[in-house]
PDB file of C-alpha atoms in Angstrom:
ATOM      1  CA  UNK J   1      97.154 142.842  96.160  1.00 56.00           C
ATOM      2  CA  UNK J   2      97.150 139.590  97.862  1.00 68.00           C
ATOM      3  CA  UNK J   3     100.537 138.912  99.576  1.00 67.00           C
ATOM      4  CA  UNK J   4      99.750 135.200  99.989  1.00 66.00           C
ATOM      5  CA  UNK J   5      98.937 135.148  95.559  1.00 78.00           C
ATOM      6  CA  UNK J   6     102.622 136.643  94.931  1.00 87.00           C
ATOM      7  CA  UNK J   7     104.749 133.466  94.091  1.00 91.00           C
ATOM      8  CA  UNK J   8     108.161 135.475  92.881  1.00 94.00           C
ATOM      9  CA  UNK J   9     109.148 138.926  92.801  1.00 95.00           C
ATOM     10  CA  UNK J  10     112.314 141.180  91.312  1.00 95.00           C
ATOM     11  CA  UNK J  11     114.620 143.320  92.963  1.00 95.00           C
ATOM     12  CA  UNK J  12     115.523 147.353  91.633  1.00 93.00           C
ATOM     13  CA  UNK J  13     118.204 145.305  89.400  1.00 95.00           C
ATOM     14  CA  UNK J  14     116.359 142.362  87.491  1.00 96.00           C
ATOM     15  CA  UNK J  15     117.268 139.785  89.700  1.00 96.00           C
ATOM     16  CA  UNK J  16     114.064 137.551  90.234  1.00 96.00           C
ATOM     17  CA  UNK J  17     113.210 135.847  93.725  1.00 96.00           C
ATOM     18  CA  UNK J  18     111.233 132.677  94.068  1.00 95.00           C
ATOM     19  CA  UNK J  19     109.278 132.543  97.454  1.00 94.00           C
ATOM     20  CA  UNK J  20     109.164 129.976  99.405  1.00 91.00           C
ATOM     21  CA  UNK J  21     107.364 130.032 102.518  1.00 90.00           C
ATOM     22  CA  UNK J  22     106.060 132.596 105.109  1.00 90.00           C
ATOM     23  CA  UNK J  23     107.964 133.312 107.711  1.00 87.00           C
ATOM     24  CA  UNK J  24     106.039 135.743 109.308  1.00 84.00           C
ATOM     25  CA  UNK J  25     103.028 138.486 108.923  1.00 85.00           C
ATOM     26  CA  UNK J  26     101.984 141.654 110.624  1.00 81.00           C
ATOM     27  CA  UNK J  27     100.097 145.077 110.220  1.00 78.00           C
ATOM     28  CA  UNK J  28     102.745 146.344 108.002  1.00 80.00           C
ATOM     29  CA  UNK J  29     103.407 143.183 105.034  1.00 86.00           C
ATOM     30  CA  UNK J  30     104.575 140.082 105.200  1.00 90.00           C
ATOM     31  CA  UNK J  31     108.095 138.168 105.419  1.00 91.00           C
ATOM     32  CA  UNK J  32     108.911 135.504 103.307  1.00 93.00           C
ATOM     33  CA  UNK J  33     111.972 133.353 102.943  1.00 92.00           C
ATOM     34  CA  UNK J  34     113.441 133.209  99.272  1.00 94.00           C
ATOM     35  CA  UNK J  35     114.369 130.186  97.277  1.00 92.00           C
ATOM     36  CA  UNK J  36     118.013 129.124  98.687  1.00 88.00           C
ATOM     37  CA  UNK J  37     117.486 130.220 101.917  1.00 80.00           C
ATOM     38  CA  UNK J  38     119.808 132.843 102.239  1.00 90.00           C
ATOM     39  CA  UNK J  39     118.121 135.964 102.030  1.00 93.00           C
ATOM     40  CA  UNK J  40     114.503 136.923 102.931  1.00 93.00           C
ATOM     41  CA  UNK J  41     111.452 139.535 101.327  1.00 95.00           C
ATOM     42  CA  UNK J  42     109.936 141.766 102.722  1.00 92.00           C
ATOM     43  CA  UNK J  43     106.554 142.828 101.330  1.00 92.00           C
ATOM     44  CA  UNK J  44     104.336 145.851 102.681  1.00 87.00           C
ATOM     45  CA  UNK J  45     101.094 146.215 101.934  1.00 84.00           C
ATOM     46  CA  UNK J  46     100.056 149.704 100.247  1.00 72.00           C
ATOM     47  CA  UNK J  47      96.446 150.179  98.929  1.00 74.00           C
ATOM     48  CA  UNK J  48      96.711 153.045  97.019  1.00 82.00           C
ATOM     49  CA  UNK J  49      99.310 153.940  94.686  1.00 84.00           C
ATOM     50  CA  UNK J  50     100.190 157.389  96.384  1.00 88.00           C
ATOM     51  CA  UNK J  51     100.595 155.140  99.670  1.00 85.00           C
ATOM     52  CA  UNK J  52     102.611 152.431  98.080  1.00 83.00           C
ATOM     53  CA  UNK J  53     104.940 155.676  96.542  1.00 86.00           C
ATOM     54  CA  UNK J  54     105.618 156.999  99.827  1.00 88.00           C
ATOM     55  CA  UNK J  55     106.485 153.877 101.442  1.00 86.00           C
ATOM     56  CA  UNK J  56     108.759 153.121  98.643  1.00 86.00           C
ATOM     57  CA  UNK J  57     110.535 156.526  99.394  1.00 89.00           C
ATOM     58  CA  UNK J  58     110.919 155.680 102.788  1.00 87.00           C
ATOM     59  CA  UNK J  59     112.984 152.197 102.497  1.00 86.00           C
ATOM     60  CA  UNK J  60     115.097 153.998 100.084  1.00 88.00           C
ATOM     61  CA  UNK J  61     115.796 156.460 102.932  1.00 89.00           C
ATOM     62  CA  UNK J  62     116.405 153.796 105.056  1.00 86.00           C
ATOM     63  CA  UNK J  63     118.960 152.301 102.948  1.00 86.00           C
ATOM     64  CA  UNK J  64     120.985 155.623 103.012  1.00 88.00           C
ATOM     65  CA  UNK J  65     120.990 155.379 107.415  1.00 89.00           C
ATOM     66  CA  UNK J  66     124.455 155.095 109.043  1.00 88.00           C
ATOM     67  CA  UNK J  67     123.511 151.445 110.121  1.00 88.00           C
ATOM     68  CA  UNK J  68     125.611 149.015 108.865  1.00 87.00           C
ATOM     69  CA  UNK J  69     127.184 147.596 112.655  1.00 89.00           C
ATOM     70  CA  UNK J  70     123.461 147.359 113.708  1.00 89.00           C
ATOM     71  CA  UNK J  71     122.264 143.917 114.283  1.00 87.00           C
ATOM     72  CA  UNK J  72     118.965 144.816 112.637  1.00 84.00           C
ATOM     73  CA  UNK J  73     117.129 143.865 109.224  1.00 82.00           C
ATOM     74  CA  UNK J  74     118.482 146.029 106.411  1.00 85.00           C
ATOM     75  CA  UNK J  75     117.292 146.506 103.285  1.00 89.00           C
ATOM     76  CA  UNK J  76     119.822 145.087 100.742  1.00 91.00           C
ATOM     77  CA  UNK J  77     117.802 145.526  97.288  1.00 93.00           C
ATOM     78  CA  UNK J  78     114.451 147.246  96.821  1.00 93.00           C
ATOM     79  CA  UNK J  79     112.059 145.212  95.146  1.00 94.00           C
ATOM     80  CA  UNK J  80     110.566 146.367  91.308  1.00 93.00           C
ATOM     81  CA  UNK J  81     107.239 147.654  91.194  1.00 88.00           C
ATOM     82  CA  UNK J  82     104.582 146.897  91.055  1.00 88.00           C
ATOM     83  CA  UNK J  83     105.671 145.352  94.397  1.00 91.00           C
ATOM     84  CA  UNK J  84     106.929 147.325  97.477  1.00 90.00           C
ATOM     85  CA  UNK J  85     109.292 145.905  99.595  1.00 91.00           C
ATOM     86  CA  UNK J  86     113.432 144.708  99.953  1.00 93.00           C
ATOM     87  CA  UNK J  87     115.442 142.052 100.076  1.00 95.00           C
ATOM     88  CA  UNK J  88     117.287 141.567 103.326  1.00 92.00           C
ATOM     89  CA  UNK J  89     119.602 138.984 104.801  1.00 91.00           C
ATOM     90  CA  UNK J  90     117.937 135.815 106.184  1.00 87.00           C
ATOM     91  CA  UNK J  91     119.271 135.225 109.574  1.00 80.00           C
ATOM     92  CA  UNK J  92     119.046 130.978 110.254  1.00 76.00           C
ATOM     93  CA  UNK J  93     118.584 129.636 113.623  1.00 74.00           C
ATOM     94  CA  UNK J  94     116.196 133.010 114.622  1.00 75.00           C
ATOM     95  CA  UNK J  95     112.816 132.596 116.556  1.00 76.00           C
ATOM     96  CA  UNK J  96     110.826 135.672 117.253  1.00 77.00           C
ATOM     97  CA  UNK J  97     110.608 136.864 121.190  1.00 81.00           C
ATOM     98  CA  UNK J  98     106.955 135.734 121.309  1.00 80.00           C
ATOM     99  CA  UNK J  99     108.458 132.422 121.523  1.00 81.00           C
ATOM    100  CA  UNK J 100     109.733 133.108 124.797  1.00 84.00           C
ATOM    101  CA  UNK J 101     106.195 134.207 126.037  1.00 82.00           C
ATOM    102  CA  UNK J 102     104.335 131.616 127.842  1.00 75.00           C
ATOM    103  CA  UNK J 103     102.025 129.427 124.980  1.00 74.00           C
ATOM    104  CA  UNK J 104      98.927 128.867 127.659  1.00 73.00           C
ATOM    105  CA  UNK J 105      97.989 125.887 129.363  1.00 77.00           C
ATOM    106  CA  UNK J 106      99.081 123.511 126.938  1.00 76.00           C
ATOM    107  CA  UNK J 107     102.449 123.005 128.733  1.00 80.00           C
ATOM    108  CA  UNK J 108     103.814 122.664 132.299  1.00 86.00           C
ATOM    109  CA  UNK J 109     105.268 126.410 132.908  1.00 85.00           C
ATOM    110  CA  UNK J 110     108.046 125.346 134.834  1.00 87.00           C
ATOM    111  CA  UNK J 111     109.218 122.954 131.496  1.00 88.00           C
ATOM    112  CA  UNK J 112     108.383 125.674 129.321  1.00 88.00           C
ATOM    113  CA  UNK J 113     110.706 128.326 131.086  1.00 86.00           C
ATOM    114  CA  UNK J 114     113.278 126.138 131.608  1.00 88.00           C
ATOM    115  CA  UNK J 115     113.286 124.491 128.003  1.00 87.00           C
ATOM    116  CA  UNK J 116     113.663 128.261 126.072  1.00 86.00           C
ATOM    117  CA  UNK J 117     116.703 129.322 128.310  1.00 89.00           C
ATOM    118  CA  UNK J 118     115.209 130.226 131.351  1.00 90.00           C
ATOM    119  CA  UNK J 119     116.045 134.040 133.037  1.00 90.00           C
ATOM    120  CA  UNK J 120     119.262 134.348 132.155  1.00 92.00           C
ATOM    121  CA  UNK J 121     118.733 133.858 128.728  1.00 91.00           C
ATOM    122  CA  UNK J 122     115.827 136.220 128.450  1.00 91.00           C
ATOM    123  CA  UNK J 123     118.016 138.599 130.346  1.00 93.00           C
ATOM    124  CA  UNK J 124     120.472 138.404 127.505  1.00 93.00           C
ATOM    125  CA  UNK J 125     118.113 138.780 124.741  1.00 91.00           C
ATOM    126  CA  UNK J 126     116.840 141.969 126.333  1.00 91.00           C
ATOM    127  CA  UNK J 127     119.852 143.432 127.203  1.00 95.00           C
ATOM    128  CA  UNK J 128     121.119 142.865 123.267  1.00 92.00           C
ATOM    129  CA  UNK J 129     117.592 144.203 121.956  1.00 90.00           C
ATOM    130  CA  UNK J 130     118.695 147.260 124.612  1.00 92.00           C
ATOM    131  CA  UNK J 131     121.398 147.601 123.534  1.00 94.00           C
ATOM    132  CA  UNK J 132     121.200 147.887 119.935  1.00 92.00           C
ATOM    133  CA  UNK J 133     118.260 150.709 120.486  1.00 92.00           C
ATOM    134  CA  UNK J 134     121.149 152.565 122.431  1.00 93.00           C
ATOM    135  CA  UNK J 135     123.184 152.146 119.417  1.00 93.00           C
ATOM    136  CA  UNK J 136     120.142 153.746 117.077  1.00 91.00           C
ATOM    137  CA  UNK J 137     119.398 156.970 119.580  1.00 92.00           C
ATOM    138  CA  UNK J 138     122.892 157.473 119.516  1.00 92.00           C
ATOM    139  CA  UNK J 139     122.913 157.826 115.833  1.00 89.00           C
ATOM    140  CA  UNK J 140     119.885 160.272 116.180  1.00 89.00           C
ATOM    141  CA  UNK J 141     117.618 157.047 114.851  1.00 87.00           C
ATOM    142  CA  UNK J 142     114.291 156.283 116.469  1.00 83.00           C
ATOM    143  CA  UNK J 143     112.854 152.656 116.278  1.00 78.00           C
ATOM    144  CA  UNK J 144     109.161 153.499 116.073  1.00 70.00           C
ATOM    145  CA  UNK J 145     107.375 149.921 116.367  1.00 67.00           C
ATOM    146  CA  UNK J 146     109.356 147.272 118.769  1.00 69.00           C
ATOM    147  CA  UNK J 147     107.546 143.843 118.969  1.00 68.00           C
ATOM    148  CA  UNK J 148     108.538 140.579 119.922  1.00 64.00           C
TER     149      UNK J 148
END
């Protein structure tokens, strides 16, 4: 199934999602903002149907996690099959870490740093990204693929 083809899905109750745009992609699915802005889908790629089972099975564990005062991406509603995936909460004003990672020579690195908050912002960011993985091993929860 071709993530980029899908132009609505439905959640585990009937309600029906229009997407709107990509918001980002990686080796797991693909994130895409819903009609209205407010919440977000995520859809994983599953070849098989055995694989796209036990992936299903494992949000829905997820769901049932103690993590409600994380600041993470929760899944609200699972999506309907023949799509795997949830609705979460779209977060506005959010730029992915990578951001903060020079872009090359294109721009003056001194600009660059200073334009995207400099150290003490990155600092910060880190420290709250820290933090909130304290928060999961402390809860006996592992975080098993960090990335910017």
């Amino acid at each position: 199934m071709n993530l980029d083809e899908i132009k609505a899905v439905t959640d585990e109750n009937g309600k029906k999602y229009e997407i709107e745009k990509l918001l980002g992609e990686g080796g797991q699915g693909a994130v895409f903002e819903a009609r209205g802005g407010k919440q977000a889908i995520k859809l994983i790629r599953g070849r098989s149907p055995v694989l796209r089972d036990q992936l299903r099975t494992k949000l829905q564990e997820v769901r049932r996690l103690p993590i409600e005062d994380l600041p993470i991406a929760k899944p609200l509603q699972m999506l309907a099959k023949p799509h795997v995936g949830y609705v979460m909460e779209l977060y506005t004003g959010m730029q992915p870490l990578s951001k903060l990672i020079f872009p090359g020579k294109k721009k003056n690195p001194l600009e660059f740093y200073i334009q995207n908050g400099g150290l003490k912002r990155r600092l910060e960011l880190l420290a709250k990204v820290a933090g909130t993985l304290s928060k999961m091993h402390s809860k006996s929860l592992i975080y098993g693929d960090p990335s910017p």
